[in-house]
Structure formats: structure tokens, C-alpha cells
Amino acid sequence: MIDLDKLVVELERSGAAQLLQQHRVGLEKESLRVAPDGTLSQQEHPPALGSALTHPWVTTDYSEAMLELITPPLHGAGKSLEFLHDIHTYVYRNLGDEILWATSMPCVLAGETHIPIARYGSSHAGRMKHLYRVGLGHRYGKVMQVIAGVHYNYSVAESFWPLWAEINRRHDGAQSLVNASYMAMVRNLQRFGWIIPYLFGASPAVCKTFFTDHPTNMQLFDEGTYYEPFATSLRMSDIGYQNQKEESVGIKANYNNLESYIDSLRCAINTSSPVWEQIGLRDAEEEYRQLNTNILQIENEYYSTVRPKQVLLGMEKPVTALRTRGIRYVELRSLDVNAYQPQGIDETQMLFLEAFLLTCMFQRSVPISGNERPEIDNNLRLSARRGREPGLQLRRNGADIPLRVWGEQLLTSMEAVCSLLDSHRDGAPYQAALKLQRRKIENTEETPSARMLAEMRDNGESFHYFARRKSLQHSRYFQNRRLSAGIEQQFVDE
């Protein structure tokens, strides 16, 4: 691949900017339903919101109390955010006195018995979705499953690929190029992905009740809150959602190409694990405890910060969809819920992410070696748990590098792509988004995680009170918002 700056010049000369504007973006935002005091809802999924099994925009994740709000793939950040606004507005019209928790980390948990597992009815598909979640609880614990996040789904415009093939002198089939390009993006998103929790992490503290069943060495912020003084995203750290027993069950997906990725997941979903065999398939009453005893019950159990995806047809397995039709889009999964935005994410974040993903695709992306894999994993953990620590060193190609230096280099590498995306636009929104993130590299106090801790200190409030205050603010925002008659009818029809 040619030099990135030279490549962007060639892309601009070839008219790529207009083609890239036709990309699609979808959002998935998780939120816990809670009572006004912050306690986890024990109520069923509100009937007025429709069927969690079949509704395209409003469903549940692990818990019956965890809503997942999903936008369709739309052209651009603005349209996706507007749709997410509308989903929130409709949901709030049907929540009664409940509110949506404004942060990734839950609070006021009363033990695992008070975390209701999501139910999807008595159909075969609904029963399988429920049993899969039962298995997750047995394997990793229920508390970890009620951590919320935002997923950013991105697909390059179909009209861009012929131009990309010409630039890369590739004539081995359109989908082959698409697959290779998206996998290159995925590998670099893993290499450089530590920057996402640093820039957007919003979970530096957690309610004490999160650790009801096990001890922690985290520091006390106050009598009800644990925290790490330089943390950015505890959600993405070793206390957050991950396959914690990964080493003993032997699964690490191979991202070197689509075929190796598919094969590694197929192996995991077809190979029994002694660790999960100990849980057992059924209990004494012959009730299922998990779907199976394999390393992964299904592909989605494998936690990763980013996934190559294809739209599923019916009950199709993800690996089957990928093998049959190739990659359709990429799902970035490392975003915390932004407590400072009612919808959990804002347009500036999304513009930056678009430019970041494209930069990852345009840059050189060699296979991930056995030596690099531990570096990638450790860099993410360090950024999440200690990202704002002065002088923090990450590891790149076997050598130490200060997080701040590497961060500045990454943002500098994005300048040409942001300029390309801003061409033929009024103003320079992508360059403005990049400039805002650069301020966070230069000054850690600009990061959401630092802002949260500073605000909690200034107000003399615990994490619980901070999150509850933000949740109530967001509730009032959406309750005062109105839907157009046409949009409201769409939700009623669904």
C-alpha cells in the first residue's frame, strides 16, 4: 500500500470524497431501566414497547431490565442520532416512572438474584435467546452482563469499492476486496483501539454494590464508590465485560483474514470445554443451564472490541452469513455510554470514529503476530485502567512508547483523511472533531473520565448520585421532547 498522505491525494483526485459521503452508520445503545432511586427494575419489558424478540429498534440485551435501542443503517451521523433521539423519546413515553441509567456501570445492585434474565416468549427462537443468557450468567456471572455500552456500526458506500479496487489494482472479485479491506480495518482498530477508551471512556468509578460477591483492590472514592484515580473506562478493563476465563478455554479469534476468523470461531462453537462441562448442561430438575458446553455457546459470546459483520437472514449463524456473503459492515464495541449526552453518544464522537475507521482501513495492516497479540490486549487494559496516568507507557512492536506520544501520532495520521471527508462540505466538521480529541491528548482533564471525577468531587457526590442526577436530567429532556405524528405512528405500528 502506498503512503497514507499520497493515497488520500489520489483518493481526492479520483472523486472519493463524494463516494465516501454515501456511507451508512447504525447505532446500538444499551440502557438499564431503573426506578427513580436508581435500583434495577424488576418489571417485565414494557408491553407498549412491543416484542423484544421481533421489534427492529427496541429490544433487550442480557437482562429484562436492559433495553437495547437500535437504529437502522442510515446515511451519516446526523440521521442516525436523530433516529436514536426518536427511539428514546418513544421509549420514555412508555416507561411510567422508570428512567434509563445514564452510565455504563450499573448501581444499587442487590445481588445476582435481583438481575432478571431477559425472556423472549415460548417460541424456539425466543427460548434459545433466553437459554443463551442463562448460560452467560453461569459462565461469567450476572453482574458483568448488566454493564452497558454503545456499538457503532459502519459500512463504506458500495459505490466506493470499484474505485478502491482500481487504486489497489485488485481484480480478484469485488467481495474479496471488500473482505480484505474490512479485515485490514479490524486489525488496525485492534492495534490502535486503546485510544477509544482514553478519548471516550466514561466509567472511572463504580458503585460498591458492583462487587457484592467478590473483593476488589480498587481505591475508595467515598463510602459508596470505588474508583481508579487515572482510569478512563473500567468497563473496558479487567473488571468489565470480557471472556475472563479465556486462557483456560483457549479461544482467541484469528483476524489475519476472513477465512481464519471464521475458522477460529467455528472451532470454538464446536469444541467442548472442560471448564464449561463442570457447570453441566442441565440441573437436577432437568432445566438447561447453558445451550451447550462448548468453548462458546454461540459466536456472539466471544467478546471483542470490534467485529466484522454481515446481516443475518432468519436464524442464520453469523459465521455462515460471513462465509456465504462476506463482510457487510464493521461493529465497534468499545464505546462507553456518554453520561453527558442524553442519547449516550454525540455527533462529534461519530465524526471522529468515521475518520478513525477509514484511517485504519487506508493504513498498512499486516497480520497480527503471536508477539503483537499480548501487546494489543495489554495496551487496551492499561489505557482503560490507567490511561490518564502521567508518563504511562504502552508497548508497540516490542518497544515502549508514551501513550501521549502515540496518541499524537495517531491523530496526526488522521489529518489527511479528515481533510478528504471535509472536502465539498460547508465548514470542516471532521477536522473540528479531530481538534477536539487532540485537546484530550494534550490535557487529560479534558477527557470524560476526568470530568466525571472532578464533578463528583466538586459536588461532594458518590458515583450513584452523579449517575442518578444525570439520568433524571436525561429523563426530563426526553419527556419534554415531541415526536412528529408520522414517526410516532411508525413506532405504534411496530
PDB file of C-alpha atoms in Angstrom, residues 97-215:
ATOM      1  CA  ASP A  97     -41.944   6.381  36.455  1.00  0.00           C
ATOM      2  CA  GLU A  98     -38.834   4.423  35.444  1.00  0.00           C
ATOM      3  CA  ILE A  99     -35.760   6.094  33.972  1.00  0.00           C
ATOM      4  CA  LEU A 100     -32.832   4.950  31.834  1.00  0.00           C
ATOM      5  CA  TRP A 101     -29.495   4.766  33.664  1.00  0.00           C
ATOM      6  CA  ALA A 102     -27.098   7.320  32.157  1.00  0.00           C
ATOM      7  CA  THR A 103     -23.800   5.473  32.630  1.00  0.00           C
ATOM      8  CA  SER A 104     -22.214   2.215  31.508  1.00  0.00           C
ATOM      9  CA  MET A 105     -21.616   0.889  35.026  1.00  0.00           C
ATOM     10  CA  PRO A 106     -24.729  -0.137  36.981  1.00  0.00           C
ATOM     11  CA  CYS A 107     -25.532   0.867  40.524  1.00  0.00           C
ATOM     12  CA  VAL A 108     -27.585  -0.198  43.545  1.00  0.00           C
ATOM     13  CA  LEU A 109     -27.347  -3.880  42.680  1.00  0.00           C
ATOM     14  CA  ALA A 110     -28.855  -6.214  45.254  1.00  0.00           C
ATOM     15  CA  GLY A 111     -27.012  -9.352  44.210  1.00  0.00           C
ATOM     16  CA  GLU A 112     -27.365 -11.661  41.227  1.00  0.00           C
ATOM     17  CA  THR A 113     -30.803 -12.940  42.262  1.00  0.00           C
ATOM     18  CA  HIS A 114     -32.189  -9.443  41.590  1.00  0.00           C
ATOM     19  CA  ILE A 115     -30.929  -9.328  37.997  1.00  0.00           C
ATOM     20  CA  PRO A 116     -33.788 -10.717  35.868  1.00  0.00           C
ATOM     21  CA  ILE A 117     -32.614 -12.546  32.741  1.00  0.00           C
ATOM     22  CA  ALA A 118     -34.327 -11.396  29.548  1.00  0.00           C
ATOM     23  CA  ARG A 119     -37.238 -13.503  28.274  1.00  0.00           C
ATOM     24  CA  TYR A 120     -38.441 -13.705  24.683  1.00  0.00           C
ATOM     25  CA  GLY A 121     -41.507 -15.921  24.786  1.00  0.00           C
ATOM     26  CA  SER A 122     -42.045 -19.623  24.185  1.00  0.00           C
ATOM     27  CA  SER A 123     -41.045 -19.858  20.525  1.00  0.00           C
ATOM     28  CA  HIS A 124     -37.928 -21.843  19.635  1.00  0.00           C
ATOM     29  CA  ALA A 125     -36.002 -18.658  18.784  1.00  0.00           C
ATOM     30  CA  GLY A 126     -37.167 -16.934  21.954  1.00  0.00           C
ATOM     31  CA  ARG A 127     -36.313 -19.904  24.135  1.00  0.00           C
ATOM     32  CA  MET A 128     -32.811 -20.163  22.633  1.00  0.00           C
ATOM     33  CA  LYS A 129     -32.111 -16.457  23.250  1.00  0.00           C
ATOM     34  CA  HIS A 130     -33.144 -16.856  26.903  1.00  0.00           C
ATOM     35  CA  LEU A 131     -31.123 -20.045  27.475  1.00  0.00           C
ATOM     36  CA  TYR A 132     -28.037 -18.459  25.936  1.00  0.00           C
ATOM     37  CA  ARG A 133     -28.288 -15.705  28.554  1.00  0.00           C
ATOM     38  CA  VAL A 134     -28.788 -18.266  31.332  1.00  0.00           C
ATOM     39  CA  GLY A 135     -25.508 -19.805  30.199  1.00  0.00           C
ATOM     40  CA  LEU A 136     -23.725 -16.454  30.245  1.00  0.00           C
ATOM     41  CA  GLY A 137     -24.805 -15.974  33.846  1.00  0.00           C
ATOM     42  CA  HIS A 138     -23.403 -19.347  34.883  1.00  0.00           C
ATOM     43  CA  ARG A 139     -20.153 -18.814  32.968  1.00  0.00           C
ATOM     44  CA  TYR A 140     -19.285 -15.218  33.809  1.00  0.00           C
ATOM     45  CA  GLY A 141     -21.744 -14.071  36.463  1.00  0.00           C
ATOM     46  CA  LYS A 142     -24.820 -11.901  36.050  1.00  0.00           C
ATOM     47  CA  VAL A 143     -23.334  -8.652  37.336  1.00  0.00           C
ATOM     48  CA  MET A 144     -20.855  -8.357  34.481  1.00  0.00           C
ATOM     49  CA  GLN A 145     -23.710  -8.773  31.999  1.00  0.00           C
ATOM     50  CA  VAL A 146     -25.537  -5.597  33.055  1.00  0.00           C
ATOM     51  CA  ILE A 147     -22.704  -3.267  32.045  1.00  0.00           C
ATOM     52  CA  ALA A 148     -23.994  -1.082  29.219  1.00  0.00           C
ATOM     53  CA  GLY A 149     -22.250   0.286  26.141  1.00  0.00           C
ATOM     54  CA  VAL A 150     -22.745   1.820  22.724  1.00  0.00           C
ATOM     55  CA  HIS A 151     -21.928  -0.025  19.496  1.00  0.00           C
ATOM     56  CA  TYR A 152     -21.017   1.954  16.377  1.00  0.00           C
ATOM     57  CA  ASN A 153     -21.760   0.133  13.113  1.00  0.00           C
ATOM     58  CA  TYR A 154     -20.112   1.430   9.948  1.00  0.00           C
ATOM     59  CA  SER A 155     -20.220   0.406   6.302  1.00  0.00           C
ATOM     60  CA  VAL A 156     -18.344   2.001   3.427  1.00  0.00           C
ATOM     61  CA  ALA A 157     -20.524   3.116   0.488  1.00  0.00           C
ATOM     62  CA  GLU A 158     -20.973   0.340  -2.092  1.00  0.00           C
ATOM     63  CA  SER A 159     -20.137   2.843  -4.824  1.00  0.00           C
ATOM     64  CA  PHE A 160     -16.670   3.357  -3.313  1.00  0.00           C
ATOM     65  CA  TRP A 161     -15.410  -0.194  -3.822  1.00  0.00           C
ATOM     66  CA  PRO A 162     -14.839  -0.107  -7.636  1.00  0.00           C
ATOM     67  CA  LEU A 163     -12.664   2.993  -7.187  1.00  0.00           C
ATOM     68  CA  TRP A 164     -10.809   1.318  -4.302  1.00  0.00           C
ATOM     69  CA  ALA A 165     -10.192  -1.753  -6.475  1.00  0.00           C
ATOM     70  CA  GLU A 166      -8.742   0.422  -9.218  1.00  0.00           C
ATOM     71  CA  ILE A 167      -6.428   2.261  -6.812  1.00  0.00           C
ATOM     72  CA  ASN A 168      -5.231  -1.031  -5.290  1.00  0.00           C
ATOM     73  CA  ARG A 169      -5.010  -2.720  -8.704  1.00  0.00           C
ATOM     74  CA  ARG A 170      -7.185  -5.552  -7.403  1.00  0.00           C
ATOM     75  CA  HIS A 171      -9.157  -7.659  -9.875  1.00  0.00           C
ATOM     76  CA  ASP A 172      -9.819 -10.768  -7.801  1.00  0.00           C
ATOM     77  CA  GLY A 173     -13.528 -10.152  -7.229  1.00  0.00           C
ATOM     78  CA  ALA A 174     -15.452  -7.337  -5.604  1.00  0.00           C
ATOM     79  CA  GLN A 175     -16.373  -9.126  -2.358  1.00  0.00           C
ATOM     80  CA  SER A 176     -12.826 -10.443  -1.943  1.00  0.00           C
ATOM     81  CA  LEU A 177     -11.540  -6.866  -1.885  1.00  0.00           C
ATOM     82  CA  VAL A 178     -14.305  -5.779   0.497  1.00  0.00           C
ATOM     83  CA  ASN A 179     -13.465  -8.618   2.900  1.00  0.00           C
ATOM     84  CA  ALA A 180      -9.721  -7.912   2.799  1.00  0.00           C
ATOM     85  CA  SER A 181     -10.261  -4.165   3.309  1.00  0.00           C
ATOM     86  CA  TYR A 182     -12.603  -4.581   6.260  1.00  0.00           C
ATOM     87  CA  MET A 183     -10.289  -7.130   7.897  1.00  0.00           C
ATOM     88  CA  ALA A 184      -7.395  -4.687   7.468  1.00  0.00           C
ATOM     89  CA  MET A 185      -9.564  -2.096   9.220  1.00  0.00           C
ATOM     90  CA  VAL A 186     -10.400  -4.536  12.016  1.00  0.00           C
ATOM     91  CA  ARG A 187      -6.738  -5.418  12.660  1.00  0.00           C
ATOM     92  CA  ASN A 188      -5.728  -1.764  12.914  1.00  0.00           C
ATOM     93  CA  LEU A 189      -8.742  -0.978  15.080  1.00  0.00           C
ATOM     94  CA  GLN A 190      -7.350  -3.529  17.498  1.00  0.00           C
ATOM     95  CA  ARG A 191      -3.806  -2.163  17.282  1.00  0.00           C
ATOM     96  CA  PHE A 192      -4.876   1.429  17.818  1.00  0.00           C
ATOM     97  CA  GLY A 193      -8.139   0.771  19.664  1.00  0.00           C
ATOM     98  CA  TRP A 194      -6.686   1.638  23.068  1.00  0.00           C
ATOM     99  CA  ILE A 195      -7.300   5.276  22.102  1.00  0.00           C
ATOM    100  CA  ILE A 196     -11.100   4.818  22.201  1.00  0.00           C
ATOM    101  CA  PRO A 197     -11.361   4.300  25.992  1.00  0.00           C
ATOM    102  CA  TYR A 198      -8.807   7.062  26.513  1.00  0.00           C
ATOM    103  CA  LEU A 199     -10.779   9.615  24.467  1.00  0.00           C
ATOM    104  CA  PHE A 200     -14.340   8.483  25.229  1.00  0.00           C
ATOM    105  CA  GLY A 201     -14.153   6.321  28.348  1.00  0.00           C
ATOM    106  CA  ALA A 202     -16.737   7.468  30.890  1.00  0.00           C
ATOM    107  CA  SER A 203     -16.516   4.849  33.637  1.00  0.00           C
ATOM    108  CA  PRO A 204     -13.647   5.721  36.018  1.00  0.00           C
ATOM    109  CA  ALA A 205     -15.740   4.869  39.082  1.00  0.00           C
ATOM    110  CA  VAL A 206     -18.214   2.196  40.095  1.00  0.00           C
ATOM    111  CA  CYS A 207     -20.807   1.630  42.785  1.00  0.00           C
ATOM    112  CA  LYS A 208     -19.662  -0.526  45.709  1.00  0.00           C
ATOM    113  CA  THR A 209     -22.598  -2.862  45.110  1.00  0.00           C
ATOM    114  CA  PHE A 210     -20.958  -3.976  41.850  1.00  0.00           C
ATOM    115  CA  PHE A 211     -18.520  -6.014  43.967  1.00  0.00           C
ATOM    116  CA  THR A 212     -21.078  -7.598  46.276  1.00  0.00           C
ATOM    117  CA  ASP A 213     -19.870 -11.130  45.570  1.00  0.00           C
ATOM    118  CA  HIS A 214     -16.107 -10.669  45.311  1.00  0.00           C
ATOM    119  CA  PRO A 215     -13.359  -8.450  46.747  1.00  0.00           C
TER     120      PRO A 215
END
